[in-house]
Amino acid sequence: MTTSQATKPLTADDETIRKALEDAFLPALLPALAQATGDFALLRDDLRPPAVAPGMLQGGMSAEQQSAARDIAFDALKTLRDGGASAAERPIEDDVRRIFEWMTASPASDDYMPLLVEELAPTGQDPRAPTWHAGDDTEFSVAIIGAGMSGIVAGVRLKQAGVPFVIIEKNADVGGTWLENTYPGARVDVQSAFYSYSFAQKIDWPNPFSTQEVLLDYFRECADEEGIREQMRFNTEVVSATFDEDACTWSLRLRPADGAEEAIEVQAVISAVGQLNRPKLPDIAGRETFNGPAFHSAQWDHSVDLAGKRVAVIGTGASAAQFVPEIAEQVAELSVFQRTPAWFLPVPNYRDETPAGLQWLFRHVPHYMHWYRFWLFWTSTDGLLPAAIVDENWQSEGASVSAANDQLRQLFTTFLQAQYEDRPDLFEKILPTYPVAAKRFLLDNGSWPEALKRDNVELITEGIKEITADGVVTEDGRLIEADVIIFGTGFHASQFLMPMKIVGRNGIALTEQWDGDARAYLGITVPNFPNFFMLYGPNTNIVVNGSIIYFSECEVQYVLGCLRMLLKDGHRAMDCRQDVHDAYNERIDEANLKRAWGASDVNSWYKNDRGRVAQNWPFNLLDYWQQTRKPDPADYVFL
Ligand code: NAP
């Protein structure tokens, strides 16, 4: 990634600068220029964007604010170009503090500073890299299961620490979910500047929200540039992993796609299999009897030509919201079956390319991309979390959980009202009755309402009774004939690690111990499973945006800390203490019940069959970073 992040000297004429500024993202440009010029007077109170402005262009800055910000940015860019900026070296902490205070209009908390300084490390620095090395003669080795986004981070860090490892991947290439989900329109819903590794930042993302192809290339490039492809075994599935208590080793049974099963032995296992990798087909009567092609969105059958066909889509979650607008134009008839409407947040640039002027500014303004990343970090995650917290005194009959949450509801409703002004019949069907943040809200640039309003598209909200050879029958007995059925019905998210069999101390299987209710300490370790670590495990998912990459980096930091402890102190294995695990899970459960996603009884993949939120992290990103920075030996029993 190093080639694409260098900032170029600023030598352009005034006209070029003015033109580029038309495309600038101003809430992050002013901080970048303040830092580059040393002129913090650029951060004027009257130019601060509103605190909460989800999806709004320029962070919700008014036209007057934008115009004034462009003018002062223009002067600052000229100062930079003409060499008039103060070259004085200042501690990065001071700059970060001042900028944080301007952006958030609140005093910077000392707790946040180390995280922000780490997040905003200058280009080329990697403060999260391990500072230790296992030594060339180490006999400790690790198996990582999965070469998706998390497995790559684990591989990078193990390589840096000199710990021998192998990555076992069931697919033919890296990328995980970004390799498998090839449905039309697949793209990320967290901006790439944030949905990217801290150690592999790019300034030339072609789109603010990357498409599947671009992200897959990014992960391939990371694996290649970091030199970890040689440690990967592709087309090989891990069938089981069994702990040998005497030897303190893990034995993995591997099933290569084209060979006999074999076993390998390692000292530790890192599972990086993700939460959303086993497609879930709905339990609808007659599903198998359908006479035409039928497939899940994550297993898109590209050999089926949808042009001119009658297509039924079941599900209106994040996947369907992306592929429905893409296929609506090609098909003859499209019947979209919605069980629960999603909250949609209009994001006008969701499917856009990165504007040329913005690209240019990223290249020429030092650290602009870092402040852009920070802006996303703050406004789309910890800045939004308070609006998902339940106020026990708030009365709303299930529609919102607090005044702040209700404010979001009103904002989202206003957006939707404007989009469906001409179709009150549709508006009635698509307006959710549950609180914002009880399910993941979806981003859209208007293509979803546009698709639903087409003459060849029908949104069906009647429940599904059955599937027959000819199509889908609703509960009121109507047959919707179809040539193709596409299931956008999600994943077996709560059945963590399925279908692998993981056997720990005393021969206990993880599925048996969990009994349908997966839990872990920090989402990473489980009592009775020594030296078995999970990435993106139970309760490490986030709802009000945020980036799962951030979590994976925190988890890997923690796992490396554990390995360091084992190697340094000469222990063979570490087992999480049951009391520590249980007390932690109590805190998680208690907090999740006070979040919109835990308090609401709306359907979501965040809850397991017992109704417990097994997926989500209820606290902020800082909390997770703090808790995973360094393992506490007191939390473990050493073998
Ligand atoms: P999902 O959010 O779980 O949506 C599944 C959809 O299928 C829901 O509308 C669900 O209705 C419906 N459904 C399930 N079973 C049904 C049945 N028996 N009858 C009728 N409808 C049924 O799955 P997804 O869309 O694949 O997304 C899963 C997660 O993947 C997302 O939340 C997100 O975290 C991630 N994702 C992200 C992106 C992105 O970054 N842009 C894109 C795709 C996926 P109910 O709501 O009533 O359950």
XYZ file of C-alpha atoms and ligand atoms in Angstrom:
687
model
C 0.000 0.000 0.000
C 2.995 2.223 0.386
C 2.946 3.429 -3.206
C -0.496 4.915 -2.982
C -0.190 6.952 0.165
C 2.652 9.379 -0.385
C 1.695 13.044 -0.246
C 3.012 15.059 -3.172
C 4.467 18.593 -2.906
C 1.908 21.328 -3.414
C 2.926 23.461 -6.383
C -0.387 23.998 -8.163
C -1.694 27.381 -9.320
C -4.586 29.174 -7.615
C -7.116 28.008 -10.155
C -6.265 24.327 -9.630
C -6.556 24.761 -5.880
C -9.920 26.548 -6.135
C -11.238 23.826 -8.408
C -10.094 21.025 -6.109
C -11.747 22.761 -3.180
C -15.129 22.373 -4.850
C -14.847 18.636 -4.104
C -13.230 18.939 -0.664
C -14.697 17.278 2.403
C -14.445 20.337 4.617
C -14.969 18.982 8.161
C -11.719 17.035 7.806
C -9.863 19.483 5.564
C -9.828 22.315 8.105
C -8.175 20.098 10.777
C -5.637 18.786 8.252
C -4.739 22.326 7.198
C -4.598 23.552 10.789
C -2.131 20.791 11.554
C -0.097 21.317 8.383
C 0.151 25.106 8.744
C 0.217 25.277 12.560
C -2.618 27.837 12.283
C -5.318 26.523 14.597
C -7.333 29.715 14.156
C -8.681 27.902 11.076
C -10.819 25.849 13.451
C -13.426 28.523 13.990
C -16.355 27.783 16.271
C -18.789 29.170 13.713
C -17.551 26.623 11.144
C -18.000 23.543 13.306
C -20.358 21.010 11.675
C -23.367 19.830 13.722
C -22.696 17.066 16.248
C -25.054 14.510 14.717
C -25.637 14.612 10.972
C -25.720 11.018 9.751
C -25.451 10.695 6.002
C -25.507 14.427 5.376
C -23.060 15.884 2.912
C -20.219 17.928 4.435
C -21.201 16.616 7.873
C -24.289 18.819 7.758
C -22.370 22.132 7.371
C -24.617 24.900 6.072
C -23.986 26.507 2.673
C -22.607 29.625 4.400
C -20.280 27.555 6.566
C -19.048 25.674 3.509
C -18.379 28.835 1.579
C -16.441 30.431 4.448
C -14.532 27.178 5.055
C -13.523 27.014 1.378
C -12.224 30.567 1.509
C -10.019 30.035 4.536
C -8.898 26.642 3.215
C -7.875 28.347 -0.025
C -5.697 30.835 1.864
C -4.182 28.052 3.960
C -3.380 25.970 0.873
C -1.659 28.985 -0.704
C 0.345 29.488 2.491
C 1.390 25.837 2.363
C 2.325 26.108 -1.292
C 4.286 29.322 -0.841
C 6.258 27.956 2.110
C 4.719 30.334 4.635
C 3.578 27.646 7.078
C 5.146 27.288 10.491
C 7.596 24.431 10.370
C 7.639 24.176 14.172
C 7.449 20.599 15.436
C 4.629 20.155 17.917
C 3.732 17.066 19.916
C 1.082 15.142 17.953
C -0.980 14.851 21.174
C -1.445 18.642 21.255
C -2.717 18.743 17.687
C -4.999 15.777 18.155
C -6.469 17.309 21.307
C -7.221 20.657 19.681
C -8.742 19.086 16.613
C -10.803 16.616 18.624
C -12.172 19.477 20.718
C -13.127 21.445 17.634
C -14.814 18.496 15.943
C -16.773 17.355 18.982
C -17.298 20.717 20.700
C -16.371 19.056 23.953
C -13.212 18.749 26.022
C -11.000 15.923 24.792
C -10.967 13.107 27.287
C -7.528 11.931 28.343
C -8.755 8.372 27.890
C -9.230 8.907 24.184
C -5.870 10.493 23.475
C -3.691 7.363 23.218
C -6.205 5.699 20.892
C -6.436 8.750 18.678
C -2.697 9.215 18.523
C -2.396 5.564 17.502
C -5.165 5.899 14.900
C -3.548 9.027 13.502
C -0.002 7.740 13.347
C 1.888 9.434 10.509
C 2.001 7.621 7.202
C 4.522 4.821 7.190
C 4.374 4.258 10.956
C 2.686 1.207 12.421
C 2.318 1.674 16.179
C 0.241 -1.513 16.487
C 3.056 -3.738 15.189
C 4.403 -6.112 17.858
C 7.589 -4.830 19.447
C 8.867 -8.318 20.269
C 10.159 -11.298 18.318
C 9.671 -14.954 19.124
C 13.241 -15.822 18.212
C 14.452 -17.939 15.302
C 14.458 -21.209 17.226
C 10.891 -21.016 18.544
C 8.984 -24.272 18.359
C 5.665 -22.575 18.924
C 3.415 -22.532 15.882
C -0.079 -21.261 15.183
C -2.848 -22.268 12.795
C -5.102 -19.460 11.607
C -8.430 -20.650 10.214
C -9.575 -18.357 7.410
C -7.805 -15.949 5.061
C -10.475 -13.273 5.112
C -10.093 -9.773 6.497
C -9.315 -10.960 10.081
C -7.058 -13.871 9.129
C -4.878 -11.497 7.120
C -4.333 -9.182 10.126
C -3.429 -12.185 12.275
C -0.963 -13.408 9.648
C 0.643 -9.976 9.303
C 1.169 -9.605 13.048
C 2.430 -13.176 13.585
C 4.900 -12.679 10.783
C 6.132 -9.447 12.348
C 6.542 -11.241 15.695
C 8.404 -14.151 14.102
C 5.838 -16.732 15.242
C 5.571 -19.575 12.693
C 2.028 -19.953 11.348
C -0.098 -21.463 8.641
C -3.385 -20.056 7.356
C -5.937 -22.658 6.309
C -8.571 -21.357 3.909
C -11.542 -23.257 2.487
C -11.733 -21.016 -0.600
C -9.279 -20.735 -3.474
C -8.147 -17.231 -2.533
C -8.038 -14.656 0.258
C -10.902 -12.247 0.961
C -13.539 -14.301 2.830
C -16.852 -12.491 2.615
C -15.446 -10.166 -0.074
C -14.525 -13.165 -2.192
C -17.798 -15.013 -1.704
C -20.358 -12.229 -2.018
C -20.316 -11.443 -5.720
C -23.969 -10.445 -6.027
C -24.639 -7.419 -8.267
C -24.086 -4.136 -6.446
C -22.110 -5.613 -3.503
C -20.218 -2.866 -1.746
C -19.199 -1.920 1.765
C -21.375 0.384 3.857
C -18.532 1.846 5.914
C -16.318 4.267 4.011
C -13.092 2.670 2.833
C -10.922 5.238 4.574
C -12.191 3.644 7.801
C -12.923 0.124 6.513
C -9.222 -0.545 5.878
C -6.244 -1.629 7.929
C -4.501 1.016 10.024
C -1.201 -0.355 8.701
C -2.260 -0.304 5.050
C -3.860 3.055 4.415
C -4.573 4.184 0.889
C -5.346 7.640 -0.389
C -6.597 6.593 -3.803
C -9.810 4.679 -3.138
C -11.808 4.958 -6.370
C -15.089 5.262 -4.434
C -15.852 6.500 -0.927
C -17.694 3.185 -0.384
C -15.703 0.485 -2.145
C -17.252 -2.107 -4.369
C -16.660 -5.804 -3.703
C -14.097 -5.995 -6.528
C -12.024 -3.110 -5.144
C -12.044 -4.537 -1.626
C -11.099 -7.994 -2.841
C -8.148 -6.454 -4.704
C -7.174 -4.561 -1.553
C -7.103 -7.738 0.551
C -5.189 -9.597 -2.170
C -2.672 -6.762 -2.361
C -2.270 -6.674 1.424
C -1.622 -10.422 1.565
C 0.935 -10.122 -1.236
C 2.683 -6.991 -0.015
C 2.878 -8.273 3.547
C 4.339 -11.521 2.231
C 1.955 -13.921 3.942
C 0.558 -15.770 0.918
C 3.291 -18.412 1.161
C 1.870 -19.426 4.561
C -1.610 -20.018 3.162
C -3.164 -23.352 2.262
C -6.127 -22.778 0.001
C -9.012 -25.104 -0.908
C -8.666 -26.761 2.461
C -11.351 -26.919 5.095
C -10.728 -27.393 8.805
C -13.048 -30.178 9.880
C -12.104 -30.291 13.555
C -9.618 -29.049 16.124
C -8.916 -31.094 19.251
C -6.870 -30.092 22.279
C -4.406 -32.633 23.681
C -4.207 -31.829 27.363
C -0.973 -33.738 28.010
C 0.963 -32.249 25.150
C -0.848 -28.882 25.272
C -1.184 -28.944 21.516
C -4.046 -28.638 19.074
C -4.570 -31.254 16.413
C -6.446 -30.018 13.345
C -8.073 -32.312 10.825
C -7.897 -30.787 7.380
C -9.951 -31.695 4.363
C -8.321 -30.560 1.124
C -10.752 -30.181 -1.783
C -8.839 -32.712 -3.832
C -7.125 -35.058 -1.415
C -7.416 -37.243 1.628
C -7.973 -35.817 5.119
C -4.811 -35.090 7.058
C -3.836 -33.785 10.484
C -1.504 -31.013 11.626
C -0.366 -30.133 15.129
C 0.105 -26.631 16.452
C 0.437 -24.946 19.835
C -2.332 -22.407 19.276
C -5.312 -21.830 17.008
C -6.741 -18.520 15.833
C -10.194 -18.867 14.331
C -10.845 -16.103 11.803
C -13.906 -17.569 10.118
C -16.193 -14.545 10.463
C -19.810 -14.404 11.587
C -21.530 -14.144 8.228
C -20.088 -16.944 6.146
C -22.686 -19.716 6.247
C -25.715 -18.690 4.157
C -29.087 -19.306 5.744
C -31.903 -20.501 3.552
C -35.350 -19.810 4.988
C -37.364 -22.536 6.553
C -40.296 -22.078 4.182
C -42.472 -25.079 3.344
C -41.931 -26.403 -0.188
C -38.643 -24.541 -0.743
C -37.126 -27.596 -2.427
C -40.062 -28.034 -4.803
C -39.483 -24.872 -6.818
C -39.065 -25.667 -10.467
C -36.530 -23.031 -11.512
C -33.130 -21.782 -10.386
C -33.036 -20.684 -6.730
C -29.960 -19.410 -4.932
C -28.741 -17.397 -1.941
C -27.281 -13.922 -2.464
C -23.906 -15.078 -1.071
C -23.847 -17.914 -3.622
C -25.020 -15.893 -6.585
C -25.444 -18.086 -9.631
C -23.985 -15.937 -12.400
C -24.915 -18.568 -14.991
C -28.581 -17.629 -14.571
C -29.528 -14.842 -16.961
C -32.166 -12.777 -15.197
C -33.022 -10.690 -18.250
C -36.706 -10.906 -19.059
C -37.429 -13.317 -16.175
C -39.954 -13.169 -13.367
C -37.847 -13.010 -10.228
C -38.891 -13.352 -6.586
C -36.562 -11.960 -3.930
C -37.079 -13.034 -0.333
C -35.583 -10.664 2.230
C -34.953 -6.918 2.407
C -31.747 -6.760 4.488
C -28.380 -5.238 3.613
C -27.683 -7.687 0.771
C -31.083 -7.370 -0.949
C -30.938 -3.586 -0.583
C -27.866 -3.671 -2.790
C -28.793 -6.213 -5.444
C -32.510 -5.373 -5.919
C -31.790 -1.949 -7.490
C -29.211 -3.599 -9.776
C -31.471 -6.332 -11.140
C -34.749 -4.377 -11.194
C -34.016 -2.936 -14.623
C -33.126 -6.248 -16.266
C -35.943 -8.471 -15.138
C -39.476 -8.668 -16.506
C -41.118 -8.753 -13.088
C -39.613 -8.438 -9.637
C -41.523 -9.462 -6.508
C -39.734 -8.361 -3.347
C -40.924 -10.098 -0.171
C -40.413 -7.903 2.865
C -41.011 -9.286 6.354
C -39.608 -6.353 8.331
C -38.778 -2.996 6.711
C -35.301 -1.609 7.268
C -34.496 1.923 8.329
C -32.739 3.555 5.403
C -30.383 6.451 5.674
C -30.026 8.405 2.440
C -26.345 8.839 1.654
C -26.173 10.770 -1.618
C -22.618 9.693 -2.485
C -23.093 6.022 -1.578
C -22.570 4.762 -5.118
C -20.394 7.625 -6.359
C -16.782 7.737 -7.430
C -14.344 9.707 -5.293
C -14.444 13.191 -6.836
C -11.257 14.194 -8.664
C -10.716 17.289 -6.510
C -10.938 15.278 -3.312
C -8.469 12.716 -4.690
C -6.151 15.579 -5.542
C -6.408 17.078 -2.056
C -5.750 13.701 -0.420
C -2.531 13.598 -2.447
C -1.402 17.118 -1.663
C -2.518 17.951 1.879
C -0.438 16.200 4.521
C -2.473 13.898 6.791
C -5.787 14.852 5.160
C -6.717 11.173 4.791
C -5.911 10.570 8.464
C -8.299 13.304 9.593
C -10.880 12.061 7.139
C -10.523 8.602 8.693
C -10.817 10.122 12.137
C -13.920 12.063 11.159
C -15.561 8.821 10.033
C -14.346 7.063 13.148
C -15.949 9.615 15.421
C -19.155 10.531 13.620
C -20.149 7.046 12.556
C -19.330 5.140 15.716
C -18.734 6.393 19.221
C -20.410 9.665 18.322
C -23.615 7.760 17.425
C -23.682 5.215 20.236
C -25.487 7.468 22.756
C -28.508 7.540 20.415
C -28.824 3.748 20.774
C -28.836 3.723 24.587
C -32.161 3.068 26.298
C -33.535 5.773 28.578
C -35.667 3.862 31.060
C -37.928 6.849 31.597
C -38.605 7.286 27.896
C -42.160 6.404 26.803
C -42.691 5.633 23.137
C -44.476 2.293 22.785
C -41.500 0.637 21.143
C -40.841 3.227 18.446
C -37.753 4.755 20.028
C -35.634 4.228 23.129
C -34.675 7.757 24.165
C -35.018 11.382 23.139
C -31.800 11.166 21.078
C -33.012 7.959 19.433
C -36.355 9.578 18.699
C -34.565 12.512 17.103
C -32.885 10.054 14.735
C -36.228 8.414 14.074
C -37.718 11.751 13.102
C -34.750 12.585 10.913
C -34.891 9.232 9.122
C -38.687 9.464 8.781
C -38.395 12.900 7.204
C -35.900 11.541 4.682
C -38.185 8.626 3.842
C -41.267 10.831 3.609
C -39.502 12.981 1.025
C -38.452 9.938 -0.991
C -41.937 8.394 -1.058
C -43.964 11.605 -1.288
C -45.509 10.428 -4.554
C -46.229 6.912 -3.224
C -48.049 7.007 0.124
C -49.017 3.329 -0.406
C -45.343 2.348 -0.429
C -44.416 4.725 2.390
C -46.880 2.940 4.648
C -45.186 -0.394 3.890
C -41.586 0.711 4.266
C -41.801 2.815 7.443
C -40.366 0.772 10.333
C -42.238 0.688 13.619
C -39.210 -0.288 15.703
C -36.433 2.022 16.967
C -33.527 3.112 14.789
C -30.490 0.937 15.654
C -32.579 -2.068 16.745
C -31.461 -3.559 13.420
C -28.636 -2.370 11.223
C -29.794 0.668 9.306
C -29.004 0.641 5.620
C -27.371 3.251 3.433
C -28.847 4.218 0.109
C -28.521 6.975 -2.452
C -32.163 6.756 -3.476
C -31.852 3.677 -5.638
C -33.959 1.547 -3.270
C -37.117 3.716 -3.511
C -36.438 4.159 -7.213
C -36.422 0.371 -7.676
C -39.540 -0.177 -5.561
C -41.451 2.437 -7.524
C -40.771 0.816 -10.904
C -43.780 -0.566 -12.801
C -42.223 -4.035 -12.974
C -41.515 -4.208 -9.223
C -43.926 -5.128 -6.433
C -43.142 -4.931 -2.725
C -45.077 -7.708 -1.006
C -45.558 -7.478 2.737
C -48.041 -10.298 3.124
C -46.371 -13.267 4.881
C -45.156 -16.267 2.880
C -47.174 -19.466 3.246
C -45.152 -21.741 1.010
C -43.041 -22.153 -2.074
C -44.394 -24.318 -4.859
C -43.019 -25.482 -8.214
C -44.401 -22.285 -9.789
C -43.470 -19.605 -7.309
C -44.263 -18.173 -3.891
C -47.663 -18.382 -2.212
C -48.581 -15.721 0.340
C -50.556 -16.376 3.488
C -53.675 -14.940 1.876
C -53.432 -17.600 -0.844
C -52.023 -15.535 -3.716
C -49.520 -17.321 -5.986
C -46.732 -15.061 -7.238
C -45.354 -16.893 -10.227
C -41.592 -16.806 -10.630
C -38.894 -18.197 -12.925
C -36.098 -17.573 -10.404
C -36.038 -17.187 -6.608
C -33.224 -15.303 -4.878
C -32.822 -15.626 -1.124
C -31.396 -12.524 0.550
C -32.121 -14.201 3.851
C -28.890 -13.728 5.768
C -26.557 -16.095 7.546
C -26.310 -18.553 10.419
C -24.680 -15.801 12.428
C -25.334 -17.127 15.926
C -23.918 -20.556 15.190
C -20.351 -19.419 15.592
C -17.644 -21.549 13.960
C -20.130 -23.951 12.382
C -19.662 -26.592 11.024
C -16.217 -27.159 12.593
C -15.963 -29.410 15.614
C -13.791 -27.841 18.315
C -12.938 -30.095 21.261
C -11.236 -28.696 24.363
C -10.189 -29.973 27.790
C -11.844 -33.128 29.096
C -13.125 -33.890 25.626
C -15.809 -31.202 25.749
C -17.054 -29.902 22.407
C -17.478 -26.154 22.075
C -20.982 -26.519 20.645
C -21.909 -28.652 23.667
C -20.492 -26.121 26.104
C -22.243 -23.254 24.345
C -25.485 -25.177 23.929
C -26.799 -22.708 21.364
C -25.629 -19.656 23.314
C -22.113 -18.729 22.176
C -20.145 -16.618 24.620
C -16.516 -15.718 25.058
C -14.284 -13.457 27.078
C -13.746 -10.293 25.004
C -15.153 -12.381 22.139
C -11.755 -14.076 22.007
C -11.209 -16.822 24.602
C -13.459 -19.501 26.131
C -12.834 -21.494 29.339
C -11.756 -25.098 28.651
C -10.299 -24.186 25.269
C -6.702 -23.214 26.075
C -4.734 -21.384 23.388
C -7.839 -21.195 21.206
C -8.515 -17.627 20.134
C -11.369 -16.222 18.087
C -11.488 -13.134 15.895
C -14.946 -11.591 15.295
C -16.256 -13.989 17.935
C -19.353 -13.568 20.138
C -20.312 -9.968 21.026
C -17.792 -8.228 18.819
C -20.159 -6.942 16.158
C -21.326 -3.351 16.059
C -24.651 -1.927 14.951
C -24.386 1.836 14.640
C -21.704 1.497 11.999
C -18.093 1.303 13.053
C -15.643 -0.932 11.267
C -15.152 -4.609 11.933
C -11.560 -4.154 10.784
C -10.962 -1.986 13.850
C -12.235 -4.810 16.053
C -10.081 -7.403 14.298
C -7.002 -5.277 14.829
C -7.828 -4.949 18.554
C -8.453 -8.703 18.839
C -5.191 -9.560 17.123
C -3.321 -7.134 19.396
C -4.761 -9.049 22.360
C -3.957 -12.482 20.933
C -0.383 -11.430 20.217
C -0.175 -10.234 23.825
C -1.305 -13.692 24.965
C 1.274 -15.437 22.795
C 3.951 -13.074 24.068
C 2.997 -13.964 27.644
C 3.163 -17.696 26.921
C 6.518 -17.489 25.189
C 8.129 -15.073 27.625
C 7.071 -16.912 30.754
C 7.589 -20.407 29.377
C 3.954 -21.532 29.767
C 2.551 -24.037 27.348
C -1.048 -22.964 27.383
C -3.469 -20.495 28.939
C -7.099 -21.139 29.769
C -9.588 -18.360 30.460
C -10.938 -18.368 34.028
C -14.617 -19.255 34.201
C -15.402 -16.569 36.801
C -13.724 -13.879 34.694
C -15.600 -15.047 31.612
C -18.943 -15.141 33.441
C -18.597 -11.745 35.093
C -17.634 -10.233 31.746
C -20.653 -11.798 30.021
C -22.959 -10.479 32.709
C -21.713 -6.977 31.990
C -22.204 -7.493 28.262
C -25.722 -8.885 28.641
C -26.785 -6.181 31.033
C -25.562 -3.458 28.688
C -27.007 -5.073 25.550
C -30.447 -5.080 27.162
C -30.097 -1.322 27.448
C -29.337 -0.824 23.790
C -31.939 -0.401 21.039
C -30.957 -3.793 19.539
C -31.379 -5.614 22.848
C -34.468 -3.810 24.146
C -36.523 -4.083 20.962
C -38.242 -7.345 20.091
C -37.879 -6.844 16.333
C -36.339 -9.744 14.322
C -32.604 -9.501 13.891
C -29.578 -11.693 13.394
C -28.109 -10.106 16.525
C -30.083 -12.452 18.776
C -29.665 -16.185 19.034
C -32.488 -18.712 19.324
C -32.677 -18.059 23.049
C -33.266 -14.364 22.445
C -29.899 -13.301 23.850
C -27.842 -10.748 21.921
C -24.871 -12.969 21.088
C -23.464 -10.742 18.387
C -23.059 -7.198 19.539
C -20.598 -5.168 21.513
C -22.698 -2.741 23.562
C -19.981 -0.267 24.558
C -17.909 2.168 22.577
C -14.817 1.550 20.480
C -12.539 3.050 23.094
C -13.719 0.481 25.661
C -12.844 -2.404 23.383
C -9.465 -0.915 22.518
C -8.634 -0.427 26.195
C -9.704 -3.922 27.191
C -7.791 -5.637 24.414
C -4.557 -3.655 24.538
C -2.831 -6.079 26.853
C -4.061 -9.335 28.386
C -4.121 -9.516 32.166
C -2.427 -12.753 33.328
C -4.814 -12.806 36.296
C -7.650 -13.608 33.877
C -6.071 -16.949 32.952
C -4.950 -20.250 34.371
C -1.596 -21.284 32.926
C -0.888 -24.904 32.078
P -30.074 -10.003 6.985
O -29.764 -8.622 7.346
O -30.117 -11.030 8.033
O -31.425 -9.948 6.166
C -32.154 -11.104 5.898
C -33.493 -10.714 5.313
O -34.213 -11.893 4.997
C -34.350 -9.926 6.289
O -35.092 -8.987 5.579
C -35.227 -11.014 6.880
O -36.429 -10.531 7.432
C -35.471 -11.850 5.660
N -35.871 -13.212 5.979
C -35.126 -14.151 6.613
N -35.819 -15.288 6.729
C -37.040 -15.049 6.165
C -38.196 -15.833 5.986
N -38.275 -17.086 6.423
N -39.267 -15.255 5.376
C -39.198 -13.984 4.961
N -38.128 -13.199 5.092
C -37.055 -13.735 5.691
O -29.039 -10.579 5.885
P -28.146 -9.783 4.844
O -28.960 -8.824 4.096
O -27.374 -10.776 4.077
O -27.165 -8.972 5.780
C -26.529 -9.568 6.903
C -25.483 -8.665 7.452
O -24.359 -8.724 6.577
C -25.820 -7.194 7.512
O -26.556 -6.832 8.646
C -24.450 -6.557 7.490
O -23.860 -6.606 8.753
C -23.723 -7.485 6.545
N -23.797 -6.963 5.167
C -23.176 -5.791 4.926
C -23.224 -5.266 3.673
C -22.539 -3.976 3.423
O -21.525 -3.670 3.986
N -23.056 -3.174 2.587
C -23.926 -5.881 2.648
C -24.541 -7.091 2.922
C -24.471 -7.628 4.186
P -36.479 -10.034 8.965
O -35.803 -8.695 8.972
O -37.901 -10.002 9.314
O -35.719 -11.054 9.761
